[in-house]
Tab-separated table of C-alpha atoms and ligand atoms in Angstrom:
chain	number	residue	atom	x	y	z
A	409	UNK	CA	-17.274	-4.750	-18.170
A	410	UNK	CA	-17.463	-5.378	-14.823
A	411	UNK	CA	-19.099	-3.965	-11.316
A	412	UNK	CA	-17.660	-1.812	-9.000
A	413	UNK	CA	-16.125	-3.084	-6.217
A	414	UNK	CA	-18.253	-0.837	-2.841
A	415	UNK	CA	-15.311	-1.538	-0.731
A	416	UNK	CA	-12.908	0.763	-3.207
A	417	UNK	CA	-13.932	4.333	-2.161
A	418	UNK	CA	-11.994	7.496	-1.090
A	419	UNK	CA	-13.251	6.555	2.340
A	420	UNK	CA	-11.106	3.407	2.374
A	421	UNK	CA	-8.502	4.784	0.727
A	422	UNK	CA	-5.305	6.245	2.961
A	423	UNK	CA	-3.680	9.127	1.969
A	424	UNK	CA	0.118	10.042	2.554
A	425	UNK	CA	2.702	11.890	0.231
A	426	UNK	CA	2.769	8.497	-1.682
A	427	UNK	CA	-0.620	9.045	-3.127
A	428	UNK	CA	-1.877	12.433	-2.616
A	429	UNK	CA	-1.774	14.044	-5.366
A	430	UNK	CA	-3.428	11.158	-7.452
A	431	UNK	CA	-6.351	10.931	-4.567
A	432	UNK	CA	-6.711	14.677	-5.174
A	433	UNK	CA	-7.200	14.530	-8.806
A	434	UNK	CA	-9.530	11.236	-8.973
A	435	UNK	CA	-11.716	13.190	-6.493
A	436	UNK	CA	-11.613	16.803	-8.383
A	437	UNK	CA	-12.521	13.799	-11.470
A	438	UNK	CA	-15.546	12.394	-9.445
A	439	UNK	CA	-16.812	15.704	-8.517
A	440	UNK	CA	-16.311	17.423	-12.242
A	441	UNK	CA	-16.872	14.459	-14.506
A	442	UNK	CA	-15.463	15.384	-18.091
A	443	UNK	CA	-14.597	18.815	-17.397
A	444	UNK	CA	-11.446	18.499	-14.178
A	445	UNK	CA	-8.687	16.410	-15.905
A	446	UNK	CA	-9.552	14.538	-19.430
A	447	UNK	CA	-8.120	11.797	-19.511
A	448	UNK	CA	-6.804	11.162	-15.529
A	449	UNK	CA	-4.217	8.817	-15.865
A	450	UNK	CA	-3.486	7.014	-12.957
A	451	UNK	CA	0.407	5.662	-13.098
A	452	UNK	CA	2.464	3.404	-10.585
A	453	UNK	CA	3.813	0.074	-10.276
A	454	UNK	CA	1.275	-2.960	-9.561
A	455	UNK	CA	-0.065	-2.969	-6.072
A	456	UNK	CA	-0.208	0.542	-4.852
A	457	UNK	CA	-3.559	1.451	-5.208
A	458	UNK	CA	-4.432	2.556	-9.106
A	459	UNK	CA	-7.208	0.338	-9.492
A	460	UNK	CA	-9.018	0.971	-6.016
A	461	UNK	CA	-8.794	4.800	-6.653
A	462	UNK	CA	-10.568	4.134	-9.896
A	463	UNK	CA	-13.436	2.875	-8.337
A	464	UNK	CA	-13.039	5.360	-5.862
A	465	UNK	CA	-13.673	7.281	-8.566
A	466	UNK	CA	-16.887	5.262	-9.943
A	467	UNK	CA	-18.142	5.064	-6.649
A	468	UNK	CA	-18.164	8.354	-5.544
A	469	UNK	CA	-20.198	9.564	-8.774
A	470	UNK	CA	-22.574	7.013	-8.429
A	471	UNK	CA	-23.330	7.824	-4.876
A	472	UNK	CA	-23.965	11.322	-6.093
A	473	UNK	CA	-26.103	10.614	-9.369
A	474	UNK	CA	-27.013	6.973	-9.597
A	475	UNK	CA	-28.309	7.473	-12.966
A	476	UNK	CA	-24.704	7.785	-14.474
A	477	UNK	CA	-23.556	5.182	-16.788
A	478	UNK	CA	-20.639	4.231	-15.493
A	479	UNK	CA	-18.211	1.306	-16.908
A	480	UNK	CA	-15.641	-0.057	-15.687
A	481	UNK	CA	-13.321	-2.277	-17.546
A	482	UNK	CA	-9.850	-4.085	-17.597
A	483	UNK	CA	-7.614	-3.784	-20.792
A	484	UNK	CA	-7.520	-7.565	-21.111
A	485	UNK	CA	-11.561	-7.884	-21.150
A	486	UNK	CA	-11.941	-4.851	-23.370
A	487	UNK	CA	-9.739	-6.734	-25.843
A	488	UNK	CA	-11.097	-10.133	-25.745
A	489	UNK	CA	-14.842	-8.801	-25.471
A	490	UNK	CA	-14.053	-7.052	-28.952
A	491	UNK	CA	-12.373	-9.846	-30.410
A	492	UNK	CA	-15.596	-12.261	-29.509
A	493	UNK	CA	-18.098	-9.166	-31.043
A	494	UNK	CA	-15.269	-9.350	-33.986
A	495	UNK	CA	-16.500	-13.260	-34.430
A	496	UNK	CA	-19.932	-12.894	-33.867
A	497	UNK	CA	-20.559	-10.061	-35.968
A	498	UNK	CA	-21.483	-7.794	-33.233
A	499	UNK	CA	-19.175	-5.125	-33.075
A	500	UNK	CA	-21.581	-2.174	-34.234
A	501	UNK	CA	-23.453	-3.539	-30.435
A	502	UNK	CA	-20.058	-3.346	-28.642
A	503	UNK	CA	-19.142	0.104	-30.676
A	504	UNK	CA	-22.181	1.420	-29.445
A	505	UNK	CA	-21.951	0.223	-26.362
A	506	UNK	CA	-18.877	2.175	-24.864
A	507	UNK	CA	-19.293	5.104	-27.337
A	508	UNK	CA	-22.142	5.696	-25.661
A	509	UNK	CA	-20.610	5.829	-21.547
A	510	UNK	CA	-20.948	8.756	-19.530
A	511	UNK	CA	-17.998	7.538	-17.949
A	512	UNK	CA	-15.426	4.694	-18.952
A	513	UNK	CA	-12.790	3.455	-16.543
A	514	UNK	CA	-10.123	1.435	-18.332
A	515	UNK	CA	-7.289	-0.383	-16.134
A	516	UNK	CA	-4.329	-1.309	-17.139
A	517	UNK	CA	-3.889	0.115	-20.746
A	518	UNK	CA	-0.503	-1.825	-20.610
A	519	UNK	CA	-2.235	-4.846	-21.899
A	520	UNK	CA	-2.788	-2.830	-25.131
A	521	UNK	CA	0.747	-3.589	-26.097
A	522	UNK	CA	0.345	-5.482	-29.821
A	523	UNK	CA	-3.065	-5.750	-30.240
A	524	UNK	CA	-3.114	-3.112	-33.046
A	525	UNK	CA	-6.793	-4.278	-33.848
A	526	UNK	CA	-7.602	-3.520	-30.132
A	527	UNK	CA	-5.914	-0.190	-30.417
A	528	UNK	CA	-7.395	0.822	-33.635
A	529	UNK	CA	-10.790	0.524	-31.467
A	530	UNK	CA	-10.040	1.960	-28.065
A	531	UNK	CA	-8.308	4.745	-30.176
A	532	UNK	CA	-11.750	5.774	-31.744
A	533	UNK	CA	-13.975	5.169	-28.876
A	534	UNK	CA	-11.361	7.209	-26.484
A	535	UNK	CA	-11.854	10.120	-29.257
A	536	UNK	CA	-15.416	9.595	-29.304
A	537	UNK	CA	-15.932	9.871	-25.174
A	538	UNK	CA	-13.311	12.809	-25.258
A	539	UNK	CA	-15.467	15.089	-27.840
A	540	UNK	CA	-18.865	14.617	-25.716
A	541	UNK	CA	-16.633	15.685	-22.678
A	542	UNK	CA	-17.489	12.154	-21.418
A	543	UNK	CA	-14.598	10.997	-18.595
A	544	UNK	CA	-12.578	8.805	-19.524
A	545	UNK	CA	-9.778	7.476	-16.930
A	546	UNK	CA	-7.104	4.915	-17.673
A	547	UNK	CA	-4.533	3.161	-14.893
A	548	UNK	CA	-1.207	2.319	-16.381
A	549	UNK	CA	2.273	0.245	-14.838
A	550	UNK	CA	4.528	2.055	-17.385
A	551	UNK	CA	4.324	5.712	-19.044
A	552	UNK	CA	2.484	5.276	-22.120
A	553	UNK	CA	5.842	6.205	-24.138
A	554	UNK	CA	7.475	3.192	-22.762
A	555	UNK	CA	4.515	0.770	-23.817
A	556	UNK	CA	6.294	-1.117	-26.180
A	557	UNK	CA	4.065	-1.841	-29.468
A	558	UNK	CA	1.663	1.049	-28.687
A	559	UNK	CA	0.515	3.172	-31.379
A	560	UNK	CA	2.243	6.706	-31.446
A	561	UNK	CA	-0.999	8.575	-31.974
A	562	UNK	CA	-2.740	6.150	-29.017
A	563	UNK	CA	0.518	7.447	-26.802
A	564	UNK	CA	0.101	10.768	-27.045
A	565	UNK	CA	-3.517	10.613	-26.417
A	566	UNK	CA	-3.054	8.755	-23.554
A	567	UNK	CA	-0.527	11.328	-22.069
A	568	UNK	CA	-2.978	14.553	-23.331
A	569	UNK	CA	-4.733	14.868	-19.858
A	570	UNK	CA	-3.526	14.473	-16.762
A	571	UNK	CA	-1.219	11.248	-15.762
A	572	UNK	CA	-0.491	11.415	-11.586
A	573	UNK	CA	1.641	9.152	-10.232
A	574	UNK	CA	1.158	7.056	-6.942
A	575	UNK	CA	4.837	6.352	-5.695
A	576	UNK	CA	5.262	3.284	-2.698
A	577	UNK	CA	3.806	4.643	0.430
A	578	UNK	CA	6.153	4.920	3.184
A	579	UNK	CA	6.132	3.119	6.034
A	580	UNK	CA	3.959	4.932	8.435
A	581	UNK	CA	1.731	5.231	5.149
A	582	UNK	CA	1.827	1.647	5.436
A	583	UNK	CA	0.872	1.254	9.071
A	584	UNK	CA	-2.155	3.485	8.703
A	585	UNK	CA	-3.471	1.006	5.645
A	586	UNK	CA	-3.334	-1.579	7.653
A	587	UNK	CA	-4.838	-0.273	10.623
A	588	UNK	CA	-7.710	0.816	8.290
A	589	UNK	CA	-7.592	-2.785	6.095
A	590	UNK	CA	-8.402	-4.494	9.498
A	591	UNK	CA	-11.209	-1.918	10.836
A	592	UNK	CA	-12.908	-2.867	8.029
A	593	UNK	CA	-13.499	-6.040	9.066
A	594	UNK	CA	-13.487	-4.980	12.668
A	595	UNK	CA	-10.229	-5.812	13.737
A	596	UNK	CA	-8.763	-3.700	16.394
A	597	UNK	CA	-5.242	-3.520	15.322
A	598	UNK	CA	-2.607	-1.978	17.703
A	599	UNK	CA	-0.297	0.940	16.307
A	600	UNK	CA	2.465	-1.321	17.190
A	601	UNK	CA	1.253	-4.726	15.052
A	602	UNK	CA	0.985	-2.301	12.221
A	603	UNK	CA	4.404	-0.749	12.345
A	604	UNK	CA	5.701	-4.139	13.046
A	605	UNK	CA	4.076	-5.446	9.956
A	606	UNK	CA	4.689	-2.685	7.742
A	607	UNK	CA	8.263	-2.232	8.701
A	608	UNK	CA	8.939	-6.346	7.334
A	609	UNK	CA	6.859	-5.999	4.593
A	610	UNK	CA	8.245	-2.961	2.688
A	611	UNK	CA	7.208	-3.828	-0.913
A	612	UNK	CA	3.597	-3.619	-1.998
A	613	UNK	CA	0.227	-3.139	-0.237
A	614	UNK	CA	-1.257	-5.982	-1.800
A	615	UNK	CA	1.152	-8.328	-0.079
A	616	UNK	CA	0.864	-5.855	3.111
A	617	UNK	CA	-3.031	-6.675	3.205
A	618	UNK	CA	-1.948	-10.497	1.816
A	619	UNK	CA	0.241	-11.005	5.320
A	620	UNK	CA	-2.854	-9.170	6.856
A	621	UNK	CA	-5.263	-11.390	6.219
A	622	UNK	CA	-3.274	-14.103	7.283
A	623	UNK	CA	-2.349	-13.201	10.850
A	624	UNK	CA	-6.249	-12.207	11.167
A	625	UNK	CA	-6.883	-15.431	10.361
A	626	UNK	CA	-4.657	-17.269	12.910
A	627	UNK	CA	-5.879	-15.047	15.443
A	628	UNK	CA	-9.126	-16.059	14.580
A	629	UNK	CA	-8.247	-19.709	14.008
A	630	UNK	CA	-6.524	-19.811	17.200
A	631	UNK	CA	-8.421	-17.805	19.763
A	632	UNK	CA	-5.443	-15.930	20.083
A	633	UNK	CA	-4.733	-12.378	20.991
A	634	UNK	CA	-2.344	-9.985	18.117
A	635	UNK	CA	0.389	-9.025	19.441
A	636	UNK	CA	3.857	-8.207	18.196
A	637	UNK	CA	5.227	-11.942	19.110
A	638	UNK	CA	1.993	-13.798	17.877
A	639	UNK	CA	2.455	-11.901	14.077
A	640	UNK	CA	6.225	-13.011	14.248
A	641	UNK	CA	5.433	-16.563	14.594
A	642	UNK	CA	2.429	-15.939	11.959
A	643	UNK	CA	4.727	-14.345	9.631
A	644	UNK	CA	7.852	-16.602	10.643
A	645	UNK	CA	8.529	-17.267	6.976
A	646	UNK	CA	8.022	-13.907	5.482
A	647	UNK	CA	9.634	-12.192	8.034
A	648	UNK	CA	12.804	-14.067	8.914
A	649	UNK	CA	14.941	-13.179	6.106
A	650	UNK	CA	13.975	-9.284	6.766
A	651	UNK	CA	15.224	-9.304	10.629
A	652	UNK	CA	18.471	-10.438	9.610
A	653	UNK	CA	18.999	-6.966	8.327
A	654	UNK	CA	18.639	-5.472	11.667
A	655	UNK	CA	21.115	-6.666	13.591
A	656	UNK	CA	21.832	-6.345	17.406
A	657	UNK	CA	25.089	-4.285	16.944
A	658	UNK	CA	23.195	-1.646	14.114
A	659	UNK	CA	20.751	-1.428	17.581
A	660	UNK	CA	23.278	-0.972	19.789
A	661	UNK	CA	24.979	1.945	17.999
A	662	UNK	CA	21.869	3.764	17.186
A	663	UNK	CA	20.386	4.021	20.574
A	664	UNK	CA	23.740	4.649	22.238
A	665	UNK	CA	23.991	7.633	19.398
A	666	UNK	CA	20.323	8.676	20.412
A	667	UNK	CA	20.763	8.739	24.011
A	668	UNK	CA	24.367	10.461	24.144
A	669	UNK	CA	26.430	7.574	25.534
A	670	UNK	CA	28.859	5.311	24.490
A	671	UNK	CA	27.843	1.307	22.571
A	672	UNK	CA	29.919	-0.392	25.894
A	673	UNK	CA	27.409	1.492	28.268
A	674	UNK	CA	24.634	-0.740	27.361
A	675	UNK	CA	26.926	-3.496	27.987
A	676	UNK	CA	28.356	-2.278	31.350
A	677	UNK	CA	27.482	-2.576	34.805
A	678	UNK	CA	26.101	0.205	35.484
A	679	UNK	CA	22.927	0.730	36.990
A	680	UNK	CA	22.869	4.504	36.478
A	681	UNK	CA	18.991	5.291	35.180
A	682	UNK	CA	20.663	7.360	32.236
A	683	UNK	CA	22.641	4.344	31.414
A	684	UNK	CA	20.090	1.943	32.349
A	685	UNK	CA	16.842	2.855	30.776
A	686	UNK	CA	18.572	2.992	27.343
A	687	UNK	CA	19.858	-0.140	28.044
A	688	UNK	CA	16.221	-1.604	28.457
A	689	UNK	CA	14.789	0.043	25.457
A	690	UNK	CA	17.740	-1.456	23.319
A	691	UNK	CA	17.081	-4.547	24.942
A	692	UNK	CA	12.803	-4.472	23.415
A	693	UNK	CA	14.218	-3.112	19.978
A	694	UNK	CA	16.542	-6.522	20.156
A	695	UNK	CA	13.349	-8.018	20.629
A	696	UNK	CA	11.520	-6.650	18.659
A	697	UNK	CA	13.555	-6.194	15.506
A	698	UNK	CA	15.637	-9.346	15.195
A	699	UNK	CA	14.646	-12.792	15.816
A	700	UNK	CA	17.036	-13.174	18.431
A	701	UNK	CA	16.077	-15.221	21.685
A	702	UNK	CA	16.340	-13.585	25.026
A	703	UNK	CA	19.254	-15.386	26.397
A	704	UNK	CA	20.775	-14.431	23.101
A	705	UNK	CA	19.893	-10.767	23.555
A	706	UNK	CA	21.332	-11.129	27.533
A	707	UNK	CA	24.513	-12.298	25.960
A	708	UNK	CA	24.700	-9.174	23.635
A	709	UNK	CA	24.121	-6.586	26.746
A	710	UNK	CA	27.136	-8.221	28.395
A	711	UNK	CA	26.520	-11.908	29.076
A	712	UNK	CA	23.408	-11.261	30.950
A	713	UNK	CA	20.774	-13.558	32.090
A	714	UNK	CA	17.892	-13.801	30.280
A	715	UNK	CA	15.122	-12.949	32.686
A	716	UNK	CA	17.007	-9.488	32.764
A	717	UNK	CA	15.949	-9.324	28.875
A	718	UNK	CA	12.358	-10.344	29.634
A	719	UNK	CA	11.517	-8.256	32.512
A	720	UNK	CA	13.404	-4.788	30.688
A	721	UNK	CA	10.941	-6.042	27.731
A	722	UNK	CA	8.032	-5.651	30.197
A	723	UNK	CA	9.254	-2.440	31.795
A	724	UNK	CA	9.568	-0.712	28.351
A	725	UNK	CA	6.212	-2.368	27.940
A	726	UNK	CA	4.466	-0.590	30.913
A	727	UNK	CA	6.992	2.647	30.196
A	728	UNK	CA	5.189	2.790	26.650
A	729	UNK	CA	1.812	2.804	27.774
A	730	UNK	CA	2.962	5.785	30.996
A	731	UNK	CA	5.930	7.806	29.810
A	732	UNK	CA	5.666	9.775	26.979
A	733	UNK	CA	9.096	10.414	26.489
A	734	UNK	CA	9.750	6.756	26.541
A	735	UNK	CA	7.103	6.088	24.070
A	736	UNK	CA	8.092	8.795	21.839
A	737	UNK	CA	11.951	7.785	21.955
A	738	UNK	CA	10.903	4.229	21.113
A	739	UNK	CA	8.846	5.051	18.371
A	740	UNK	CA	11.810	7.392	16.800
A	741	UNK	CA	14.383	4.537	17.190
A	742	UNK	CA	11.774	2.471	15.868
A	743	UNK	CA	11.483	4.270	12.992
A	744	UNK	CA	15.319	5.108	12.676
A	745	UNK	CA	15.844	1.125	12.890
A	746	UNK	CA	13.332	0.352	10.046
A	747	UNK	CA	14.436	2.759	7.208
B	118	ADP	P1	-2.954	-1.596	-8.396
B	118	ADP	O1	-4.218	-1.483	-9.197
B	118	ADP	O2	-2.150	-0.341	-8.399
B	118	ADP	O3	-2.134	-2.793	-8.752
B	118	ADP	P2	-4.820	-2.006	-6.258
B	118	ADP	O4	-5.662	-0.787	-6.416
B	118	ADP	O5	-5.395	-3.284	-6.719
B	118	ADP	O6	-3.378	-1.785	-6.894
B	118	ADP	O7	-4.427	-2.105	-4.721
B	118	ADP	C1	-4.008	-3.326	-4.132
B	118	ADP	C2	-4.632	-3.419	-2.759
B	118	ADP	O8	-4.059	-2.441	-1.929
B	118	ADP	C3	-6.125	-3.144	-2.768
B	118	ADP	O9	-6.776	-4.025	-1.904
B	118	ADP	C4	-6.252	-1.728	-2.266
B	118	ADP	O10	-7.453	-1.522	-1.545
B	118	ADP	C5	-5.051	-1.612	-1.368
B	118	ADP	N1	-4.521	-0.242	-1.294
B	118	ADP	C6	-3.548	0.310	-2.040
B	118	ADP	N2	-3.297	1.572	-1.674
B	118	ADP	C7	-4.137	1.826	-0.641
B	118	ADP	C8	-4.362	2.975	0.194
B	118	ADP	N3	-3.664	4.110	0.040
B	118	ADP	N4	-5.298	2.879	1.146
B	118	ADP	C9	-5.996	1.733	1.321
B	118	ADP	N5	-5.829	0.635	0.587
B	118	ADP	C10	-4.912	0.671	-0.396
B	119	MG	MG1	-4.881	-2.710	-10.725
């Protein structure tokens, strides 16, 4: 068994459509031990949060009633510590030992796969916790009818409470977990960085706080300041291969479609504000989106120069921070862009 980790609480944890329901039901677990939902079941593919609401879960009772004897444990350590009690003639000690929890968090119950002496155990101890109305909560990657080599009685155990499932969180989700990874360690990160980051890095928060930590760490390294053009160069390598997706014409098209006027507008000469302003906010999506260079953008918009790109970059800039109508039409696109 091991600690829990302090960081993991509800407090820490984001919530979106992704996750709500399983945040909902660890807390109604925390705050009605044994009696809310018995087993929880916590079920989603690996990186999306099943572990930290689990010791959201063990923290939150403990900050209530430190006297609870809480556990938590991984599948893998549950097997091997019963294996080495097996060998050493102590398994009455390790029987004892978690029939005898208040509450036992088990992660992971995947690893059970074909260790049928494993299961035999875990299958009486579960039983044992469940009749004392003890909680017992398990995390799983796969339904437990699709765990291959899992005892039939052990699946439908398993599946007897309640299983919730945490889906990928989308990407605003994704933004506000970042924004709250970096408070943490007192990071002011701007709405934008976070979009930016969360947009390129679509699969699974762990490698959303992985990419994190790194441009934190250049920053830090290098003195430097995070902005949207400092993360690109941190992320170059993760990142690249994304922006090719977004290219300058699938721009083009969507904000001539959002602003009412025709793609060869934004390449024209015309100097119309209803023509041009468009113009400049494709021109910061270019930017933004792709890894295109600003003379390459200027050629794009009808061959122009590239200190045209660079100062309708800065205008939409200074727009963003002023205008909410600017700001709110670049988010939109933004988001439009990135799905
Ligand atoms: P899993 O156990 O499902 O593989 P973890 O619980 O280990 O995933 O989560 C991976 C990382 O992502 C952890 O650092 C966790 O804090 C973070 N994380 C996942 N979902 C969220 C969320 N909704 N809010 C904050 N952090 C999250
Ligand atoms: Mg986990």
């Amino acid at each position: 068994p091991s600690f829990l980790n302090k960081m993991y609480t509800f407090d820490n944890f984001v919530e979106g459509k992704s996750n709500e329901l399983a945040k909902a039901a660890s807390s109604q677990v925390s705050e009605n031990m044994g009696r809310a939902y018995n087993p929880l079941l916590i079920y989603g593919s690996s990186g999306l949060g099943k572990t930290h609401l689990m010791h959201a879960i063990g923290n939150a009772i403990l900050a209530k009633k430190p006297s609870v004897n809480i556990v938590y444990v991984h599948s893998e350590k549950f097997v091997q510590d019963m294996v080495k009690a097996l060998q050493q003639n102590t398994i009455n000690v390790f029987k004892e030992y978690y029939r005898n929890l208040d509450v036992l968090l088990i992660d992971d119950i995947q690893f059970f796969a074909s260790k049928e002496r494993s299961q035999e155990e875990f299958f009486h101890t579960f039983n044992t916790l469940l009749e004392k109305k003890h909680q017992v909560v398990l995390t799983s990657d796969k339904y437990p009818k699709e765990i291959a080599n899992l005892a039939e009685r052990l699946k439908s155990r398993f599946s007897s409470g309640l299983p919730v499932t945490i889906e990928p969180p989308d990407m605003e989700t994704r933004a506000a977990i970042l924004m709250k990874k970096a408070a943490i360690v007192n990071v002011d990160l701007h709405q934008d960085v976070a979009l930016f980051i969360a947009k390129r890095i679509p699969s699974n928060v762990r490698d959303l706080e992985g990419a994190l930590r790194r441009v934190i760490a250049n920053a830090q390294f290098t003195g430097r300041e995070i902005t949207i053009d400092f993360t690109k160069e941190a992320l170059h390598d993760l990142i690249s291969m994304r922006d090719k997706l977004v290219d300058i014409n699938n721009i083009q098209k969507t904000v001539a479609e959002y602003y009412k006027i025709r793609i060869a507008d934004l390449s024209s000469k015309s100097r119309r504000q209803a023509i041009t302003r468009p113009r400049q906010v494709a021109m910061s999506l270019a930017r933004e989106l792709t890894s295109l260079s600003y003379p390459d953008i200027g050629d794009a918009f009808g061959g122009r120069d590239h200190t045209t790109v660079i100062s309708a970059c800065n205008r939409v800039k200074e727009l963003k921070e002023s205008d909410v109508k600017v700001s709110e039409d670049y988010f939109n696109l933004l988001r439009t862009l990135s799905h």
